[in-house]
Coordinates of C-alpha atoms and ligand atoms in Angstrom, one line a residue:
X1 CA -20.4 0.7 23.3
X2 CA -23.0 -1.9 24.1
X3 CA -21.7 -5.5 25.5
X4 CA -21.6 -8.0 22.8
X5 CA -22.1 -12.2 24.0
X6 CA -20.7 -15.1 21.3
X7 CA -17.9 -14.6 19.3
X8 CA -17.0 -11.7 17.4
X9 CA -16.9 -12.6 13.0
X10 CA -13.8 -11.6 12.0
X11 CA -14.1 -11.7 8.2
X12 CA -11.1 -9.6 7.3
X13 CA -9.0 -11.0 4.5
X14 CA -6.7 -11.5 7.2
X15 CA -5.6 -11.7 10.0
X16 CA -7.7 -14.7 10.1
X17 CA -9.5 -16.4 12.9
X18 CA -7.1 -18.6 14.8
X19 CA -8.2 -21.9 15.4
X20 CA -8.5 -23.2 19.2
X21 CA -5.9 -25.6 19.0
X22 CA -3.5 -22.9 17.4
X23 CA -4.0 -21.0 20.5
X24 CA -3.5 -23.4 23.0
X25 CA -0.2 -24.6 20.9
X26 CA 0.9 -21.2 21.4
X27 CA -0.3 -20.9 25.5
X28 CA 2.7 -23.1 26.6
X29 CA 5.8 -22.3 28.4
X30 CA 8.5 -20.2 26.6
X31 CA 11.5 -22.6 26.1
X32 CA 14.9 -21.7 26.0
X33 CA 15.8 -21.1 22.2
X34 CA 19.1 -22.6 22.4
X35 CA 18.1 -25.8 24.4
X36 CA 17.9 -29.0 22.6
X37 CA 14.3 -29.6 22.8
X38 CA 13.8 -26.0 20.4
X39 CA 16.4 -27.2 17.9
X40 CA 14.4 -30.5 17.4
X41 CA 10.8 -28.5 17.0
X42 CA 12.6 -25.8 14.6
X43 CA 14.1 -28.5 12.4
X44 CA 10.6 -30.6 12.5
X45 CA 9.3 -27.1 11.1
X46 CA 11.4 -26.3 8.4
X47 CA 10.9 -29.5 7.3
X48 CA 7.0 -29.1 7.0
X49 CA 7.2 -26.1 5.8
X50 CA 8.6 -27.7 2.3
X51 CA 4.7 -29.1 1.9
X52 CA 3.0 -25.9 2.4
X53 CA 4.9 -24.0 -0.2
X54 CA 5.9 -26.7 -2.5
X55 CA 9.9 -26.4 -2.4
X56 CA 12.5 -28.7 -1.8
X57 CA 14.8 -25.9 -0.5
X58 CA 15.0 -23.9 2.3
X59 CA 12.1 -21.6 3.8
X60 CA 13.6 -18.6 6.1
X61 CA 11.2 -17.5 8.9
X62 CA 11.6 -14.1 10.4
X63 CA 10.0 -12.6 13.5
X64 CA 8.1 -10.1 11.3
X65 CA 5.0 -8.9 9.5
X66 CA 4.8 -9.6 5.6
X67 CA 6.1 -6.0 5.3
X68 CA 9.3 -7.6 6.4
X69 CA 9.7 -10.5 4.1
X70 CA 8.8 -7.9 1.3
X71 CA 12.1 -6.5 2.2
X72 CA 13.9 -9.7 3.1
X73 CA 13.5 -11.0 -0.6
X74 CA 14.6 -7.7 -2.3
X75 CA 17.7 -7.0 -0.1
X76 CA 19.2 -10.1 -0.2
X77 CA 19.4 -10.4 -3.9
X78 CA 19.5 -6.9 -5.5
X79 CA 21.8 -4.3 -5.3
X80 CA 21.2 -0.4 -5.5
X81 CA 20.1 0.8 -8.5
X82 CA 18.9 -2.3 -9.6
X83 CA 15.6 -2.4 -11.8
X84 CA 12.8 -4.5 -11.2
X85 CA 9.7 -4.7 -13.0
X86 CA 6.3 -4.9 -11.0
X87 CA 2.8 -5.2 -11.9
X88 CA 0.0 -2.9 -10.5
X89 CA -2.6 -5.2 -9.2
X90 CA -3.8 -3.2 -6.6
X91 CA -3.0 -1.7 -3.1
X92 CA -0.3 -4.1 -2.1
X93 CA 1.6 -4.0 -5.0
X94 CA 1.6 -0.7 -4.8
X95 CA 3.0 -0.5 -1.5
X96 CA 6.3 -3.1 -2.4
X97 CA 6.6 -1.0 -5.2
X98 CA 7.0 2.1 -3.2
X99 CA 9.5 0.2 -0.6
X100 CA 11.5 -0.8 -3.8
X101 CA 11.8 2.5 -4.3
X102 CA 12.7 3.8 -0.8
X103 CA 15.7 0.6 -1.2
X104 CA 17.0 2.2 -4.0
X105 CA 16.1 0.2 -6.7
X106 CA 14.8 1.5 -10.0
X107 CA 10.9 -0.1 -9.5
X108 CA 8.9 -0.4 -12.8
X109 CA 5.1 -0.4 -12.5
X110 CA 3.3 -1.9 -15.4
X111 CA -0.4 -0.4 -15.0
X112 CA -3.2 -2.5 -14.1
X113 CA -6.6 -1.1 -13.5
X114 CA -7.3 -3.3 -10.0
X115 CA -9.9 -5.7 -11.5
X116 CA -7.5 -7.9 -13.4
X117 CA -4.5 -9.8 -12.6
X118 CA -0.8 -9.3 -13.5
X119 CA -0.9 -9.5 -17.4
X120 CA 1.9 -12.1 -18.6
X121 CA 1.7 -10.9 -22.1
X122 CA 2.4 -7.2 -20.9
X123 CA 5.4 -8.5 -18.9
X124 CA 6.7 -10.3 -21.9
X125 CA 6.7 -7.4 -24.1
X126 CA 8.5 -5.5 -21.5
X127 CA 10.7 -8.0 -20.9
X128 CA 11.3 -8.6 -24.7
X129 CA 12.4 -5.1 -24.7
X130 CA 14.8 -4.9 -22.1
X131 CA 17.8 -6.6 -24.4
X132 CA 20.5 -5.7 -22.0
X133 CA 18.7 -7.4 -18.9
X134 CA 19.1 -4.4 -17.2
X135 CA 15.7 -5.8 -15.0
X136 CA 16.8 -8.1 -12.4
X137 CA 13.4 -9.0 -11.1
X138 CA 10.0 -9.8 -11.7
X139 CA 7.7 -9.0 -8.7
X140 CA 4.2 -10.5 -8.7
X141 CA 1.5 -10.3 -5.9
X142 CA -0.4 -13.8 -6.1
X143 CA -3.8 -13.1 -4.5
X144 CA -4.3 -9.3 -4.4
X145 CA -5.9 -8.6 -1.0
X146 CA -7.3 -5.1 -1.6
X147 CA -9.4 -6.6 -4.8
X148 CA -9.6 -10.1 -4.4
X149 CA -7.8 -10.5 -7.9
X150 CA -5.3 -13.3 -8.2
X151 CA -2.3 -13.5 -10.7
X152 CA -1.6 -16.9 -12.4
X153 CA 2.1 -17.0 -11.5
X154 CA 2.7 -20.1 -13.8
X155 CA 2.1 -18.0 -16.7
X156 CA 4.2 -15.1 -15.8
X157 CA 7.0 -17.7 -15.3
X158 CA 6.1 -18.9 -19.0
X159 CA 6.1 -15.4 -20.4
X160 CA 9.3 -14.6 -18.5
X161 CA 10.7 -17.8 -20.2
X162 CA 9.3 -17.1 -23.7
X163 CA 11.2 -13.7 -23.3
X164 CA 14.4 -15.7 -22.4
X165 CA 15.0 -13.2 -19.8
X166 CA 17.2 -14.1 -16.7
X167 CA 15.3 -11.9 -14.0
X168 CA 14.5 -13.5 -10.9
X169 CA 10.6 -14.2 -10.2
X170 CA 9.5 -12.7 -6.9
X171 CA 6.0 -13.9 -5.6
X172 CA 4.1 -12.2 -2.7
X173 CA 1.8 -15.3 -1.5
X174 CA 1.3 -13.3 2.1
X175 CA -2.7 -14.0 1.6
X176 CA -2.7 -17.1 -0.7
X177 CA -0.1 -19.5 0.8
X178 CA -2.2 -22.0 2.6
X179 CA -5.5 -21.3 1.4
X180 CA -4.9 -21.4 -3.0
X181 CA -2.8 -23.9 -4.9
X182 CA 0.6 -22.7 -5.1
X183 CA 3.8 -24.5 -6.0
X184 CA 7.3 -22.7 -5.6
X185 CA 9.4 -25.0 -7.4
X186 CA 7.2 -26.3 -9.8
X187 CA 6.2 -22.8 -11.0
X188 CA 10.1 -21.9 -11.1
X189 CA 9.8 -19.2 -8.3
X190 CA 12.9 -17.7 -7.1
X191 CA 11.7 -16.1 -3.8
X192 CA 8.7 -16.7 -2.3
X193 CA 7.3 -14.4 0.3
X194 CA 4.5 -15.1 2.9
X195 CA 3.1 -14.5 6.5
X196 CA 1.5 -16.0 9.4
X197 CA -2.0 -13.9 9.8
X198 CA -3.9 -15.7 7.0
X199 CA -4.0 -18.8 5.3
X200 CA -1.8 -20.4 8.4
X201 CA -3.8 -19.4 10.4
X202 CA -1.7 -18.0 13.1
X203 CA -1.5 -14.4 14.6
X204 CA 0.5 -12.3 12.6
X205 CA 4.2 -12.3 13.7
X206 CA 6.0 -14.5 11.0
X207 CA 6.6 -14.1 8.0
X208 CA 8.9 -16.0 5.3
X209 CA 11.0 -16.4 2.0
X210 CA 11.5 -19.5 0.3
X211 CA 14.6 -19.4 -1.5
X212 CA 15.3 -21.1 -5.3
X213 CA 19.4 -21.8 -5.9
X214 CA 19.3 -19.1 -8.5
X215 CA 18.2 -16.6 -5.5
X216 CA 20.7 -18.0 -3.2
X217 CA 23.1 -17.5 -5.8
X218 CA 22.1 -14.3 -6.6
X219 CA 22.5 -13.3 -3.0
X220 CA 26.5 -13.7 -3.0
X221 CA 26.4 -11.0 -5.0
X222 CA 23.7 -8.7 -4.1
X223 CA 24.9 -5.7 -2.2
X224 CA 21.7 -3.7 -0.8
X225 CA 22.7 -3.6 2.6
X226 CA 21.4 -6.2 5.1
X227 CA 21.4 -7.2 8.7
X228 CA 18.3 -8.3 10.3
X229 CA 17.2 -9.7 6.9
X230 CA 20.3 -11.4 6.2
X231 CA 19.7 -15.0 4.6
X232 CA 23.0 -16.4 4.8
X233 CA 23.0 -15.8 8.9
X234 CA 19.7 -17.4 8.9
X235 CA 20.6 -20.3 6.9
X236 CA 24.1 -21.1 8.8
X237 CA 21.8 -21.2 12.2
X238 CA 18.7 -23.6 10.8
X239 CA 20.9 -25.8 10.0
X240 CA 21.3 -27.1 13.3
X241 CA 18.0 -25.8 14.4
X242 CA 18.6 -22.4 15.5
X243 CA 17.9 -18.9 14.7
X244 CA 20.9 -16.1 14.7
X245 CA 18.5 -13.8 17.0
X246 CA 15.8 -14.7 19.1
X247 CA 12.7 -16.3 17.5
X248 CA 9.2 -15.3 18.0
X249 CA 9.2 -18.9 20.1
X250 CA 5.4 -19.0 20.8
X251 CA 4.5 -18.5 17.5
X252 CA 6.6 -21.2 16.2
X253 CA 4.4 -23.8 18.5
X254 CA 1.5 -22.1 17.0
X255 CA 3.2 -22.9 13.3
X256 CA 4.0 -26.2 14.2
X257 CA 0.4 -26.9 15.0
X258 CA -0.6 -25.0 11.8
X259 CA 1.7 -27.1 9.9
X260 CA 0.0 -30.7 11.4
X261 CA -3.6 -29.2 10.7
X262 CA -3.0 -28.4 6.8
X263 CA -1.0 -31.9 6.7
X264 CA -4.1 -33.5 8.5
X265 CA -6.7 -31.9 6.1
X266 CA -4.2 -32.2 3.0
X267 CA -3.5 -29.3 1.0
X268 CA -5.6 -30.4 -2.1
X269 CA -8.8 -30.6 0.5
X270 CA -7.8 -27.1 2.0
X271 CA -7.8 -25.6 -1.3
X272 CA -11.1 -26.6 -2.6
X273 CA -12.5 -25.8 0.9
X274 CA -11.5 -22.4 0.0
X275 CA -12.4 -22.8 -3.4
X276 CA -16.3 -23.7 -2.3
X277 CA -16.9 -21.3 0.3
X278 CA -15.4 -18.8 -2.4
X279 CA -17.9 -19.6 -5.2
X280 CA -20.7 -19.8 -2.5
X281 CA -20.1 -16.2 -2.0
X282 CA -19.6 -14.9 -5.3
X283 CA -23.2 -16.7 -5.9
X284 CA -24.7 -14.7 -2.8
X285 CA -23.2 -10.9 -4.3
X286 CA -24.8 -11.8 -7.6
X287 CA -28.1 -12.8 -5.7
X288 CA -28.2 -9.6 -4.2
X289 CA -27.5 -7.8 -7.6
X290 CA -24.2 -6.5 -6.6
X291 CA -20.6 -7.1 -8.7
X292 CA -17.9 -8.6 -7.6
X293 CA -14.8 -6.7 -8.0
X294 CA -12.7 -8.9 -10.0
X295 CA -13.5 -9.3 -13.6
X296 CA -11.9 -12.2 -14.8
X297 CA -13.4 -15.9 -13.7
X298 CA -10.0 -17.7 -13.5
X299 CA -8.3 -14.9 -11.5
X300 CA -11.3 -15.1 -9.1
X301 CA -9.4 -15.4 -5.3
X302 CA -10.6 -18.3 -2.9
X303 CA -9.5 -16.0 0.2
X304 CA -11.6 -13.1 -0.2
X305 CA -14.4 -11.3 -2.2
X306 CA -14.2 -7.8 -3.0
X307 CA -17.9 -6.4 -3.0
X308 CA -18.7 -2.9 -5.4
X309 CA -21.4 -1.0 -3.4
X310 CA -23.8 0.8 -5.9
X311 CA -22.8 4.4 -6.6
X312 CA -23.9 7.0 -3.9
X313 CA -23.3 4.2 -1.2
X314 CA -20.6 4.7 1.6
X315 CA -19.2 1.0 2.4
X316 CA -17.3 2.5 5.3
X317 CA -21.0 3.3 6.4
X318 CA -22.3 -0.2 5.7
X319 CA -19.2 -1.8 7.4
X320 CA -19.6 0.5 10.6
X321 CA -23.4 -0.5 10.6
X322 CA -22.7 -4.1 10.4
X323 CA -20.1 -4.2 13.0
X324 CA -21.9 -2.1 15.5
X325 CA -25.3 -4.1 14.7
X326 CA -23.9 -7.7 14.4
X327 CA -20.3 -8.0 15.7
X328 CA -18.6 -8.7 12.7
X329 CA -15.9 -7.1 10.8
X330 CA -15.6 -7.0 7.0
X331 CA -12.2 -5.3 5.2
X332 CA -12.6 -1.7 3.7
X333 CA -11.5 -0.3 0.9
X334 CA -8.0 0.4 0.2
X335 CA -6.2 3.3 -1.9
X336 CA -8.7 3.9 -4.7
X337 CA -11.2 1.6 -3.3
X338 CA -11.7 3.2 -0.5
X339 CA -15.6 3.4 0.5
X340 CA -16.4 1.8 -3.1
X341 CA -15.6 -1.6 -1.9
X342 CA -15.9 -3.9 1.2
X343 CA -14.0 -7.1 1.3
X344 CA -15.5 -10.4 2.7
X345 CA -12.7 -12.9 4.1
X346 CA -13.1 -16.4 3.7
X347 CA -10.0 -18.1 4.5
X348 CA -8.2 -20.2 6.9
X349 CA -10.3 -21.7 9.9
X350 CA -13.4 -21.6 7.8
X351 CA -16.3 -23.4 7.4
X352 CA -20.0 -23.5 5.7
X353 CA -21.7 -22.4 8.8
X354 CA -19.4 -19.8 9.4
X355 CA -20.0 -18.6 6.1
X356 CA -23.5 -18.6 6.2
X357 CA -23.3 -16.3 9.3
X358 CA -21.0 -14.5 7.6
X359 CA -23.2 -13.7 4.7
X360 CA -26.3 -13.3 7.0
X361 CA -24.6 -10.7 8.9
X362 CA -23.9 -8.9 5.4
X363 CA -27.5 -9.3 4.1
X364 CA -28.9 -7.9 7.2
X365 CA -26.2 -5.1 7.0
X366 CA -27.1 -4.2 3.7
X367 CA -30.9 -3.9 4.8
X368 CA -29.8 -1.6 7.8
X369 CA -27.3 0.4 5.6
X370 CA -30.0 1.2 3.4
X371 CA -28.0 -0.3 0.1
X372 CA -30.4 -1.2 -2.4
X373 CA -29.6 -5.3 -3.1
X374 CA -32.2 -8.3 -3.4
X375 CA -32.6 -10.5 -0.8
X376 CA -31.6 -14.2 -1.2
X377 CA -28.1 -14.0 -0.9
X378 CA -27.4 -16.4 1.6
X379 CA -30.4 -18.8 0.1
X380 CA -27.7 -19.0 -3.0
X381 CA -25.0 -19.5 -0.8
X382 CA -26.6 -22.7 0.8
X383 CA -28.3 -24.0 -2.5
X384 CA -24.8 -24.0 -3.4
X385 CA -23.1 -25.5 -0.5
X386 CA -26.0 -28.0 0.3
X387 CA -25.3 -29.2 -3.8
X388 CA -28.6 -27.7 -5.0
X389 CA -27.3 -25.4 -7.5
Ligands
PLP401 N1 1.0 -8.3 0.8 C1 -0.1 -8.5 0.7 C2 -0.8 -9.6 -0.3 C3 -0.9 -8.4 1.9 O1 -2.2 -9.0 2.0 C4 -0.6 -7.5 3.1 C5 -1.2 -7.5 4.4 O2 -2.2 -7.5 4.4 C6 1.1 -7.5 3.0 C7 1.6 -7.5 1.8 C8 1.5 -6.8 4.2 O3 1.8 -7.4 5.0 P1 1.7 -7.0 6.6 O4 0.9 -6.3 6.6 O5 1.8 -8.6 7.3 O6 3.4 -6.2 6.6

């Protein structure tokens, strides 16, 4: 491969670009995770996470990828044979469902078309049918990273309440937390699942469960086996700033810095920035004459945009050419979208000029790959970002 200079453009929808400040924070000597300085740091982090999740209750940190936190949410609250209601928003909802099945849960899937978010009305109808309350949990992916479609979590909560159903509400925010408005407490979520490598701007390796009092109560009678993921042991150790096993110390240095960066900018500004970059991206896609996969404007993702290629054009060939010629990684199509879409990540430590560079790379890549398109996508994005559109 030819030597490439300058920064690689990592424009997949996570892992996202890690800011230098966070890299520098991680690049410190590992400290004694049972010593006094560590206890002070982790108490500060556990406190700071409340503002990020919008919660007053506990947030658990695992040294694991997001999949671990998916599993933790289920094994701490449910028992073998319990029914969970999930919604097929895309590839990640499908994986979470498979994981639930492997744990011995009865995972029921409401089918979706991968172009819309979870349908609150369909969920309400199913919950109303469930008169004996066999369904113990409702699981929704907030930002479906495979499609760039979000689900309206507050409306799902309202649907559960209208049905008068006691099921727990679990939400995967692995790719939305720290990028899009999310409110664990206000939206009545029982378990929020999150990961480090997207809006939190950290490398992969940490994941989270934010827990409501109702979820905590459910964990007392839940019977699925759990050891590594056990909330009880974590909460006991966390109360004094420690962990039941060796934590990912250096990633925690990075997490402390990430929380400081989010607080400095202000969460509302973080969300507005992501919204602006996403809107500019959609304007570029439309100017190219291509189609945004998400079909419902109120469900557009601010984190990524999935773009459909015209029939007969392979998105993976386009991505390969863009990587080789312009040193930029774009997200691939997952599951049934393989080869049909590419995904532009515009999350985390991103600004206007990084986005313009990204969109220029896409526009040049489309031309290089012979994908039919109109010119002027980057111009449309620039006009919007400059307030001229
Ligand atoms: N859920 C969503 C929405 C994701 O985007 C991902 C990963 O990208 C996962 C779950 C799985 O997380 P991980 O790959 O960190 O285990």
